[in-house]
PDB file of C-alpha atoms in Angstrom:
ATOM      1  CA  UNK A 257      58.717  90.672 -16.789  1.00  0.00           C
ATOM      2  CA  UNK A 258      61.482  90.498 -19.351  1.00  0.00           C
ATOM      3  CA  UNK A 259      61.997  93.476 -21.653  1.00  0.00           C
ATOM      4  CA  UNK A 260      60.312  92.191 -24.760  1.00  0.00           C
ATOM      5  CA  UNK A 261      58.575  89.126 -23.395  1.00  0.00           C
ATOM      6  CA  UNK A 262      55.436  91.049 -24.301  1.00  0.00           C
ATOM      7  CA  UNK A 263      55.618  89.287 -27.689  1.00  0.00           C
ATOM      8  CA  UNK A 264      55.022  85.775 -26.357  1.00  0.00           C
ATOM      9  CA  UNK A 265      51.616  84.136 -26.221  1.00  0.00           C
ATOM     10  CA  UNK A 266      50.135  80.666 -25.996  1.00  0.00           C
ATOM     11  CA  UNK A 267      50.176  80.488 -29.794  1.00  0.00           C
ATOM     12  CA  UNK A 268      53.983  80.452 -29.879  1.00  0.00           C
ATOM     13  CA  UNK A 269      55.909  77.181 -29.776  1.00  0.00           C
ATOM     14  CA  UNK A 270      59.005  77.456 -27.643  1.00  0.00           C
ATOM     15  CA  UNK A 271      62.291  76.445 -29.227  1.00  0.00           C
ATOM     16  CA  UNK A 272      65.119  74.746 -27.476  1.00  0.00           C
ATOM     17  CA  UNK A 273      67.333  77.726 -28.279  1.00  0.00           C
ATOM     18  CA  UNK A 274      66.827  81.281 -26.943  1.00  0.00           C
ATOM     19  CA  UNK A 275      64.477  83.533 -28.989  1.00  0.00           C
ATOM     20  CA  UNK A 276      65.831  86.751 -30.377  1.00  0.00           C
ATOM     21  CA  UNK A 277      64.457  90.282 -29.890  1.00  0.00           C
ATOM     22  CA  UNK A 278      64.060  90.973 -33.562  1.00  0.00           C
ATOM     23  CA  UNK A 279      61.607  88.078 -34.002  1.00  0.00           C
ATOM     24  CA  UNK A 280      58.880  89.968 -32.132  1.00  0.00           C
ATOM     25  CA  UNK A 281      56.233  91.722 -34.153  1.00  0.00           C
ATOM     26  CA  UNK A 282      54.052  94.545 -32.876  1.00  0.00           C
ATOM     27  CA  UNK A 283      50.981  92.366 -33.417  1.00  0.00           C
ATOM     28  CA  UNK A 284      52.442  89.614 -31.309  1.00  0.00           C
ATOM     29  CA  UNK A 285      53.403  92.164 -28.693  1.00  0.00           C
ATOM     30  CA  UNK A 286      49.861  93.422 -28.568  1.00  0.00           C
ATOM     31  CA  UNK A 287      48.463  89.907 -28.179  1.00  0.00           C
ATOM     32  CA  UNK A 288      50.856  89.153 -25.320  1.00  0.00           C
ATOM     33  CA  UNK A 289      49.210  91.294 -22.762  1.00  0.00           C
ATOM     34  CA  UNK A 290      45.418  91.404 -22.599  1.00  0.00           C
ATOM     35  CA  UNK A 291      45.715  91.793 -18.830  1.00  0.00           C
ATOM     36  CA  UNK A 292      44.839  89.183 -16.277  1.00  0.00           C
ATOM     37  CA  UNK A 293      42.084  87.297 -18.104  1.00  0.00           C
ATOM     38  CA  UNK A 294      44.441  86.074 -20.838  1.00  0.00           C
ATOM     39  CA  UNK A 295      47.623  86.163 -18.830  1.00  0.00           C
ATOM     40  CA  UNK A 296      46.406  83.705 -16.228  1.00  0.00           C
ATOM     41  CA  UNK A 297      45.495  80.938 -18.643  1.00  0.00           C
ATOM     42  CA  UNK A 298      47.875  77.938 -18.333  1.00  0.00           C
ATOM     43  CA  UNK A 299      50.491  77.412 -20.949  1.00  0.00           C
ATOM     44  CA  UNK A 300      51.917  73.965 -21.533  1.00  0.00           C
ATOM     45  CA  UNK A 301      55.688  73.880 -21.914  1.00  0.00           C
ATOM     46  CA  UNK A 302      57.669  70.772 -22.738  1.00  0.00           C
ATOM     47  CA  UNK A 303      60.375  69.709 -20.374  1.00  0.00           C
ATOM     48  CA  UNK A 304      63.057  70.944 -22.746  1.00  0.00           C
ATOM     49  CA  UNK A 305      61.406  74.271 -23.484  1.00  0.00           C
ATOM     50  CA  UNK A 306      63.517  77.413 -23.063  1.00  0.00           C
ATOM     51  CA  UNK A 307      61.273  80.403 -22.053  1.00  0.00           C
ATOM     52  CA  UNK A 308      64.059  82.929 -22.272  1.00  0.00           C
ATOM     53  CA  UNK A 309      65.555  85.299 -24.806  1.00  0.00           C
ATOM     54  CA  UNK A 310      68.986  86.885 -25.398  1.00  0.00           C
ATOM     55  CA  UNK A 311      69.971  90.140 -27.035  1.00  0.00           C
ATOM     56  CA  UNK A 312      71.155  90.033 -30.635  1.00  0.00           C
ATOM     57  CA  UNK A 313      74.110  92.177 -29.700  1.00  0.00           C
ATOM     58  CA  UNK A 314      76.732  89.763 -28.522  1.00  0.00           C
ATOM     59  CA  UNK A 315      78.384  92.534 -26.510  1.00  0.00           C
ATOM     60  CA  UNK A 316      75.773  91.797 -23.858  1.00  0.00           C
ATOM     61  CA  UNK A 317      77.429  88.412 -23.395  1.00  0.00           C
ATOM     62  CA  UNK A 318      74.452  86.282 -24.520  1.00  0.00           C
ATOM     63  CA  UNK A 319      72.868  86.830 -21.122  1.00  0.00           C
ATOM     64  CA  UNK A 320      69.664  84.769 -20.860  1.00  0.00           C
ATOM     65  CA  UNK A 321      66.628  86.784 -19.772  1.00  0.00           C
ATOM     66  CA  UNK A 322      63.479  85.092 -18.593  1.00  0.00           C
ATOM     67  CA  UNK A 323      60.530  85.451 -20.898  1.00  0.00           C
ATOM     68  CA  UNK A 324      57.142  85.564 -19.165  1.00  0.00           C
ATOM     69  CA  UNK A 325      54.690  82.892 -20.288  1.00  0.00           C
ATOM     70  CA  UNK A 326      51.165  82.594 -18.861  1.00  0.00           C
ATOM     71  CA  UNK A 327      52.377  79.739 -16.647  1.00  0.00           C
ATOM     72  CA  UNK A 328      55.257  81.771 -15.290  1.00  0.00           C
ATOM     73  CA  UNK A 329      53.021  84.753 -14.758  1.00  0.00           C
ATOM     74  CA  UNK A 330      50.566  82.530 -12.818  1.00  0.00           C
ATOM     75  CA  UNK A 331      53.508  81.608 -10.609  1.00  0.00           C
ATOM     76  CA  UNK A 332      54.447  85.269 -10.101  1.00  0.00           C
ATOM     77  CA  UNK A 333      50.877  86.162  -9.137  1.00  0.00           C
ATOM     78  CA  UNK A 334      50.790  83.236  -6.730  1.00  0.00           C
ATOM     79  CA  UNK A 335      53.727  84.854  -4.952  1.00  0.00           C
ATOM     80  CA  UNK A 336      52.184  88.286  -4.588  1.00  0.00           C
ATOM     81  CA  UNK A 337      51.078  89.150  -1.046  1.00  0.00           C
ATOM     82  CA  UNK A 338      47.814  90.818  -2.105  1.00  0.00           C
ATOM     83  CA  UNK A 339      45.719  92.126   0.801  1.00  0.00           C
ATOM     84  CA  UNK A 340      42.059  90.933   0.748  1.00  0.00           C
ATOM     85  CA  UNK A 341      40.767  94.481   0.220  1.00  0.00           C
ATOM     86  CA  UNK A 342      42.932  94.885  -2.893  1.00  0.00           C
ATOM     87  CA  UNK A 343      41.769  91.565  -4.258  1.00  0.00           C
ATOM     88  CA  UNK A 344      38.165  92.611  -3.775  1.00  0.00           C
ATOM     89  CA  UNK A 345      38.802  95.882  -5.581  1.00  0.00           C
ATOM     90  CA  UNK A 346      40.642  94.135  -8.400  1.00  0.00           C
ATOM     91  CA  UNK A 347      37.805  91.711  -8.903  1.00  0.00           C
ATOM     92  CA  UNK A 348      35.171  94.401  -8.893  1.00  0.00           C
ATOM     93  CA  UNK A 349      37.170  96.491 -11.376  1.00  0.00           C
ATOM     94  CA  UNK A 350      37.621  93.500 -13.710  1.00  0.00           C
ATOM     95  CA  UNK A 351      33.913  93.824 -14.630  1.00  0.00           C
ATOM     96  CA  UNK A 352      34.115  97.543 -15.343  1.00  0.00           C
ATOM     97  CA  UNK A 353      34.773  99.373 -18.595  1.00  0.00           C
ATOM     98  CA  UNK A 354      38.458 100.120 -19.005  1.00  0.00           C
ATOM     99  CA  UNK A 355      39.568  97.453 -16.549  1.00  0.00           C
ATOM    100  CA  UNK A 356      42.813  96.966 -18.473  1.00  0.00           C
ATOM    101  CA  UNK A 357      43.927 100.354 -17.000  1.00  0.00           C
ATOM    102  CA  UNK A 358      44.257  98.792 -13.556  1.00  0.00           C
ATOM    103  CA  UNK A 359      47.817  98.020 -12.560  1.00  0.00           C
ATOM    104  CA  UNK A 360      48.687  94.401 -12.009  1.00  0.00           C
ATOM    105  CA  UNK A 361      49.098  93.001  -8.459  1.00  0.00           C
ATOM    106  CA  UNK A 362      52.839  92.560  -8.919  1.00  0.00           C
ATOM    107  CA  UNK A 363      53.150  96.199 -10.013  1.00  0.00           C
ATOM    108  CA  UNK A 364      51.174  97.439  -6.992  1.00  0.00           C
ATOM    109  CA  UNK A 365      53.301  95.374  -4.679  1.00  0.00           C
ATOM    110  CA  UNK A 366      56.455  96.942  -6.134  1.00  0.00           C
ATOM    111  CA  UNK A 367      55.057 100.461  -5.741  1.00  0.00           C
ATOM    112  CA  UNK A 368      54.158  99.811  -2.124  1.00  0.00           C
ATOM    113  CA  UNK A 369      57.618  98.418  -1.431  1.00  0.00           C
ATOM    114  CA  UNK A 370      59.293 101.503  -2.992  1.00  0.00           C
ATOM    115  CA  UNK A 371      57.230 103.704  -0.688  1.00  0.00           C
ATOM    116  CA  UNK A 372      58.300 101.653   2.297  1.00  0.00           C
ATOM    117  CA  UNK A 373      61.983 101.600   1.286  1.00  0.00           C
ATOM    118  CA  UNK A 374      61.874 105.368   0.881  1.00  0.00           C
ATOM    119  CA  UNK A 375      60.122 105.856   4.207  1.00  0.00           C
ATOM    120  CA  UNK A 376      57.789 108.077   2.251  1.00  0.00           C
ATOM    121  CA  UNK A 377      55.134 110.101   4.001  1.00  0.00           C
ATOM    122  CA  UNK A 378      53.911 112.415   1.199  1.00  0.00           C
ATOM    123  CA  UNK A 379      52.967 110.849  -2.119  1.00  0.00           C
ATOM    124  CA  UNK A 380      51.245 111.791  -5.397  1.00  0.00           C
ATOM    125  CA  UNK A 381      49.398 109.648  -7.874  1.00  0.00           C
ATOM    126  CA  UNK A 382      48.278 110.811 -11.297  1.00  0.00           C
ATOM    127  CA  UNK A 383      45.552 108.611 -12.836  1.00  0.00           C
ATOM    128  CA  UNK A 384      43.806 106.802 -10.002  1.00  0.00           C
ATOM    129  CA  UNK A 385      41.126 104.940 -12.012  1.00  0.00           C
ATOM    130  CA  UNK A 386      39.350 102.762  -9.392  1.00  0.00           C
ATOM    131  CA  UNK A 387      42.171 103.133  -6.894  1.00  0.00           C
ATOM    132  CA  UNK A 388      44.083  99.823  -6.898  1.00  0.00           C
ATOM    133  CA  UNK A 389      47.610 101.313  -6.906  1.00  0.00           C
ATOM    134  CA  UNK A 390      46.693 104.286  -4.723  1.00  0.00           C
ATOM    135  CA  UNK A 391      45.096 101.976  -2.169  1.00  0.00           C
ATOM    136  CA  UNK A 392      48.198  99.778  -2.156  1.00  0.00           C
ATOM    137  CA  UNK A 393      50.312 102.861  -1.399  1.00  0.00           C
ATOM    138  CA  UNK A 394      47.904 104.258   1.173  1.00  0.00           C
ATOM    139  CA  UNK A 395      47.909 100.969   3.091  1.00  0.00           C
ATOM    140  CA  UNK A 396      51.674 101.189   3.707  1.00  0.00           C
ATOM    141  CA  UNK A 397      51.847 104.908   4.459  1.00  0.00           C
ATOM    142  CA  UNK A 398      52.172 105.829   8.175  1.00  0.00           C
ATOM    143  CA  UNK A 399      49.113 107.212   9.905  1.00  0.00           C
ATOM    144  CA  UNK A 400      50.441 110.723   9.412  1.00  0.00           C
ATOM    145  CA  UNK A 401      51.082 110.087   5.724  1.00  0.00           C
ATOM    146  CA  UNK A 402      49.298 111.768   2.810  1.00  0.00           C
ATOM    147  CA  UNK A 403      48.611 110.677  -0.730  1.00  0.00           C
ATOM    148  CA  UNK A 404      47.306 113.209  -3.268  1.00  0.00           C
ATOM    149  CA  UNK A 405      45.209 111.125  -5.657  1.00  0.00           C
ATOM    150  CA  UNK A 406      44.303 112.797  -8.991  1.00  0.00           C
ATOM    151  CA  UNK A 407      41.613 111.415 -11.338  1.00  0.00           C
ATOM    152  CA  UNK A 408      39.532 113.116 -14.026  1.00  0.00           C
ATOM    153  CA  UNK A 409      36.783 110.461 -14.219  1.00  0.00           C
ATOM    154  CA  UNK A 410      34.201 111.004 -11.514  1.00  0.00           C
ATOM    155  CA  UNK A 411      32.654 107.507 -11.830  1.00  0.00           C
ATOM    156  CA  UNK A 412      35.799 105.544 -11.285  1.00  0.00           C
ATOM    157  CA  UNK A 413      36.881 107.977  -8.565  1.00  0.00           C
ATOM    158  CA  UNK A 414      33.777 107.121  -6.562  1.00  0.00           C
ATOM    159  CA  UNK A 415      34.772 103.426  -6.598  1.00  0.00           C
ATOM    160  CA  UNK A 416      38.227 104.388  -5.338  1.00  0.00           C
ATOM    161  CA  UNK A 417      36.806 106.541  -2.585  1.00  0.00           C
ATOM    162  CA  UNK A 418      34.547 103.751  -1.412  1.00  0.00           C
ATOM    163  CA  UNK A 419      37.508 101.393  -1.072  1.00  0.00           C
ATOM    164  CA  UNK A 420      39.623 103.971   0.729  1.00  0.00           C
ATOM    165  CA  UNK A 421      36.753 104.080   3.206  1.00  0.00           C
ATOM    166  CA  UNK A 422      36.470 100.306   3.465  1.00  0.00           C
ATOM    167  CA  UNK A 423      40.209  99.958   4.008  1.00  0.00           C
ATOM    168  CA  UNK A 424      40.232 102.676   6.698  1.00  0.00           C
ATOM    169  CA  UNK A 425      42.690 104.906   4.836  1.00  0.00           C
ATOM    170  CA  UNK A 426      40.472 107.793   3.766  1.00  0.00           C
ATOM    171  CA  UNK A 427      42.244 110.071   6.218  1.00  0.00           C
ATOM    172  CA  UNK A 428      45.497 109.462   4.301  1.00  0.00           C
ATOM    173  CA  UNK A 429      44.116 110.246   0.870  1.00  0.00           C
ATOM    174  CA  UNK A 430      43.485 113.740  -0.526  1.00  0.00           C
ATOM    175  CA  UNK A 431      41.267 113.142  -3.580  1.00  0.00           C
ATOM    176  CA  UNK A 432      41.547 115.613  -6.461  1.00  0.00           C
ATOM    177  CA  UNK A 433      38.922 115.378  -9.187  1.00  0.00           C
ATOM    178  CA  UNK A 434      40.286 117.128 -12.259  1.00  0.00           C
ATOM    179  CA  UNK A 435      43.077 117.270 -14.780  1.00  0.00           C
ATOM    180  CA  UNK A 436      46.401 116.143 -13.354  1.00  0.00           C
ATOM    181  CA  UNK A 437      48.478 118.988 -14.753  1.00  0.00           C
ATOM    182  CA  UNK A 438      46.080 121.558 -13.301  1.00  0.00           C
ATOM    183  CA  UNK A 439      46.270 119.878  -9.861  1.00  0.00           C
ATOM    184  CA  UNK A 440      50.073 119.883  -9.954  1.00  0.00           C
ATOM    185  CA  UNK A 441      50.271 123.498 -11.002  1.00  0.00           C
ATOM    186  CA  UNK A 442      47.962 124.424  -8.148  1.00  0.00           C
ATOM    187  CA  UNK A 443      50.115 122.524  -5.674  1.00  0.00           C
ATOM    188  CA  UNK A 444      53.248 124.359  -6.898  1.00  0.00           C
ATOM    189  CA  UNK A 445      51.423 127.693  -6.573  1.00  0.00           C
ATOM    190  CA  UNK A 446      50.497 126.768  -3.000  1.00  0.00           C
ATOM    191  CA  UNK A 447      54.164 126.491  -2.119  1.00  0.00           C
ATOM    192  CA  UNK A 448      54.417 122.695  -1.983  1.00  0.00           C
ATOM    193  CA  UNK A 449      57.650 122.400  -4.018  1.00  0.00           C
ATOM    194  CA  UNK A 450      60.206 119.837  -2.892  1.00  0.00           C
ATOM    195  CA  UNK A 451      57.841 118.484  -0.218  1.00  0.00           C
ATOM    196  CA  UNK A 452      56.870 115.087  -1.621  1.00  0.00           C
ATOM    197  CA  UNK A 453      58.737 111.823  -1.414  1.00  0.00           C
ATOM    198  CA  UNK A 454      57.127 109.686  -4.121  1.00  0.00           C
ATOM    199  CA  UNK A 455      54.947 110.038  -7.207  1.00  0.00           C
ATOM    200  CA  UNK A 456      53.314 107.538  -9.555  1.00  0.00           C
ATOM    201  CA  UNK A 457      52.213 108.581 -13.086  1.00  0.00           C
ATOM    202  CA  UNK A 458      49.563 106.531 -14.845  1.00  0.00           C
ATOM    203  CA  UNK A 459      47.543 109.203 -16.594  1.00  0.00           C
ATOM    204  CA  UNK A 460      47.338 110.627 -20.173  1.00  0.00           C
ATOM    205  CA  UNK A 461      50.443 109.264 -21.853  1.00  0.00           C
ATOM    206  CA  UNK A 462      50.958 112.237 -24.201  1.00  0.00           C
ATOM    207  CA  UNK A 463      51.268 114.436 -21.147  1.00  0.00           C
ATOM    208  CA  UNK A 464      54.054 112.430 -19.510  1.00  0.00           C
ATOM    209  CA  UNK A 465      56.727 115.051 -20.215  1.00  0.00           C
ATOM    210  CA  UNK A 466      54.703 117.868 -18.695  1.00  0.00           C
ATOM    211  CA  UNK A 467      53.716 115.756 -15.676  1.00  0.00           C
ATOM    212  CA  UNK A 468      57.381 114.851 -15.169  1.00  0.00           C
ATOM    213  CA  UNK A 469      58.554 118.485 -15.280  1.00  0.00           C
ATOM    214  CA  UNK A 470      55.892 119.517 -12.771  1.00  0.00           C
ATOM    215  CA  UNK A 471      56.635 116.566 -10.474  1.00  0.00           C
ATOM    216  CA  UNK A 472      60.328 117.374 -10.513  1.00  0.00           C
ATOM    217  CA  UNK A 473      59.352 120.659  -8.807  1.00  0.00           C
ATOM    218  CA  UNK A 474      57.195 118.909  -6.190  1.00  0.00           C
ATOM    219  CA  UNK A 475      59.380 115.915  -5.337  1.00  0.00           C
ATOM    220  CA  UNK A 476      62.348 116.346  -3.005  1.00  0.00           C
ATOM    221  CA  UNK A 477      65.966 115.488  -3.836  1.00  0.00           C
ATOM    222  CA  UNK A 478      66.248 111.760  -3.316  1.00  0.00           C
ATOM    223  CA  UNK A 479      62.560 111.298  -3.951  1.00  0.00           C
ATOM    224  CA  UNK A 480      61.160 108.905  -6.570  1.00  0.00           C
ATOM    225  CA  UNK A 481      58.915 109.342  -9.597  1.00  0.00           C
ATOM    226  CA  UNK A 482      57.570 106.204 -11.293  1.00  0.00           C
ATOM    227  CA  UNK A 483      56.074 106.362 -14.807  1.00  0.00           C
ATOM    228  CA  UNK A 484      53.834 103.511 -15.992  1.00  0.00           C
ATOM    229  CA  UNK A 485      53.318 102.071 -19.519  1.00  0.00           C
ATOM    230  CA  UNK A 486      56.783 102.956 -20.807  1.00  0.00           C
ATOM    231  CA  UNK A 487      56.859  99.825 -23.022  1.00  0.00           C
ATOM    232  CA  UNK A 488      53.349 100.485 -24.324  1.00  0.00           C
ATOM    233  CA  UNK A 489      52.476  96.870 -25.299  1.00  0.00           C
ATOM    234  CA  UNK A 490      55.900  96.661 -27.033  1.00  0.00           C
ATOM    235  CA  UNK A 491      54.971  99.322 -29.575  1.00  0.00           C
ATOM    236  CA  UNK A 492      57.773 101.681 -28.524  1.00  0.00           C
ATOM    237  CA  UNK A 493      60.318  99.056 -29.759  1.00  0.00           C
ATOM    238  CA  UNK A 494      58.668  98.708 -33.187  1.00  0.00           C
ATOM    239  CA  UNK A 495      59.915 101.373 -35.618  1.00  0.00           C
ATOM    240  CA  UNK A 496      56.911 100.732 -37.870  1.00  0.00           C
ATOM    241  CA  UNK A 497      54.467 101.923 -35.188  1.00  0.00           C
ATOM    242  CA  UNK A 498      54.231 105.703 -35.181  1.00  0.00           C
ATOM    243  CA  UNK A 499      50.829 106.725 -33.853  1.00  0.00           C
ATOM    244  CA  UNK A 500      50.818 109.889 -31.711  1.00  0.00           C
ATOM    245  CA  UNK A 501      50.638 108.152 -28.358  1.00  0.00           C
ATOM    246  CA  UNK A 502      53.411 105.678 -29.142  1.00  0.00           C
ATOM    247  CA  UNK A 503      55.698 108.348 -30.524  1.00  0.00           C
ATOM    248  CA  UNK A 504      55.067 110.483 -27.428  1.00  0.00           C
ATOM    249  CA  UNK A 505      56.026 107.670 -25.059  1.00  0.00           C
ATOM    250  CA  UNK A 506      59.046 106.769 -27.202  1.00  0.00           C
ATOM    251  CA  UNK A 507      60.205 110.454 -27.123  1.00  0.00           C
ATOM    252  CA  UNK A 508      59.618 110.630 -23.411  1.00  0.00           C
ATOM    253  CA  UNK A 509      61.755 107.543 -22.883  1.00  0.00           C
ATOM    254  CA  UNK A 510      64.501 109.034 -25.019  1.00  0.00           C
ATOM    255  CA  UNK A 511      64.411 112.285 -23.105  1.00  0.00           C
ATOM    256  CA  UNK A 512      64.702 110.463 -19.792  1.00  0.00           C
ATOM    257  CA  UNK A 513      67.814 108.676 -20.986  1.00  0.00           C
ATOM    258  CA  UNK A 514      69.508 112.027 -21.518  1.00  0.00           C
ATOM    259  CA  UNK A 515      68.100 113.730 -18.332  1.00  0.00           C
ATOM    260  CA  UNK A 516      70.852 114.069 -15.754  1.00  0.00           C
ATOM    261  CA  UNK A 517      68.458 115.448 -13.182  1.00  0.00           C
ATOM    262  CA  UNK A 518      67.370 111.874 -12.371  1.00  0.00           C
ATOM    263  CA  UNK A 519      68.865 108.441 -12.182  1.00  0.00           C
ATOM    264  CA  UNK A 520      66.635 105.877 -13.919  1.00  0.00           C
ATOM    265  CA  UNK A 521      65.775 102.231 -14.171  1.00  0.00           C
ATOM    266  CA  UNK A 522      63.261 100.886 -16.755  1.00  0.00           C
ATOM    267  CA  UNK A 523      61.676  97.826 -15.192  1.00  0.00           C
ATOM    268  CA  UNK A 524      59.802  95.338 -17.466  1.00  0.00           C
ATOM    269  CA  UNK A 525      56.902  94.707 -15.073  1.00  0.00           C
ATOM    270  CA  UNK A 526      53.323  95.119 -16.203  1.00  0.00           C
ATOM    271  CA  UNK A 527      53.449  97.315 -19.269  1.00  0.00           C
ATOM    272  CA  UNK A 528      56.840  98.638 -18.261  1.00  0.00           C
ATOM    273  CA  UNK A 529      57.648 101.156 -15.556  1.00  0.00           C
ATOM    274  CA  UNK A 530      60.534 103.617 -15.276  1.00  0.00           C
ATOM    275  CA  UNK A 531      61.697 104.443 -11.790  1.00  0.00           C
ATOM    276  CA  UNK A 532      63.372 107.825 -11.471  1.00  0.00           C
ATOM    277  CA  UNK A 533      65.275 109.134  -8.471  1.00  0.00           C
ATOM    278  CA  UNK A 534      65.697 112.894  -8.322  1.00  0.00           C
ATOM    279  CA  UNK A 535      69.337 113.852  -8.098  1.00  0.00           C
TER     280      UNK A 535
END
């Protein structure tokens, strides 16, 4: 989705001219994304509506960027090739506490494609929750592949394990119940440095910098690390929002921009993901 399309909801009327970035408030950004329940409601757009925005800085050439409305997001979801087992897990998770933590189907599809493009065989996921993204990755791993799946909540991890079993991928998943940083440090101590192809981070946001440093030791050169929630409901772009978690994510994003150990691409999908390739 477009960089700050997080600010748009069904309450907004679309103008015939592009909307500007500065018009977005943090409250509007928060209302934009209450996960699938609100996102999949239809939004009526007039025939002359313009669901796109442009940057205020004219040096970007007034490039029009699509802004995701509920109707457009419905269309995106309709074009996701979601396996039946993932749909079943998503629907079960939707009724659970904390269901907003589950990645969206379009995010999971992108993660799985990155794994396939890389030809990855050894992967890590921090923050499994009920296993939607880890199952998407495990499904595309080769039979000899391995995914280390770290989760601190035992209850949600049991749901994930049951779906690994149902999908026939349990043999590919090494489940680690505990704190992600502790698991990573143990893996490093066990001599597993530079032996992983891909990692996905969706755990405690204030720990992102530590996770990243540890994963840089575990992922090989040319390998990929993906960090979720880098837009944080649009709060990172609002200078008036300075709670500890938002500041931490904002600082992490700033550090990544200056980190020459990786090449990066911030992708406005879901709540924002940054894809990092180790140099």
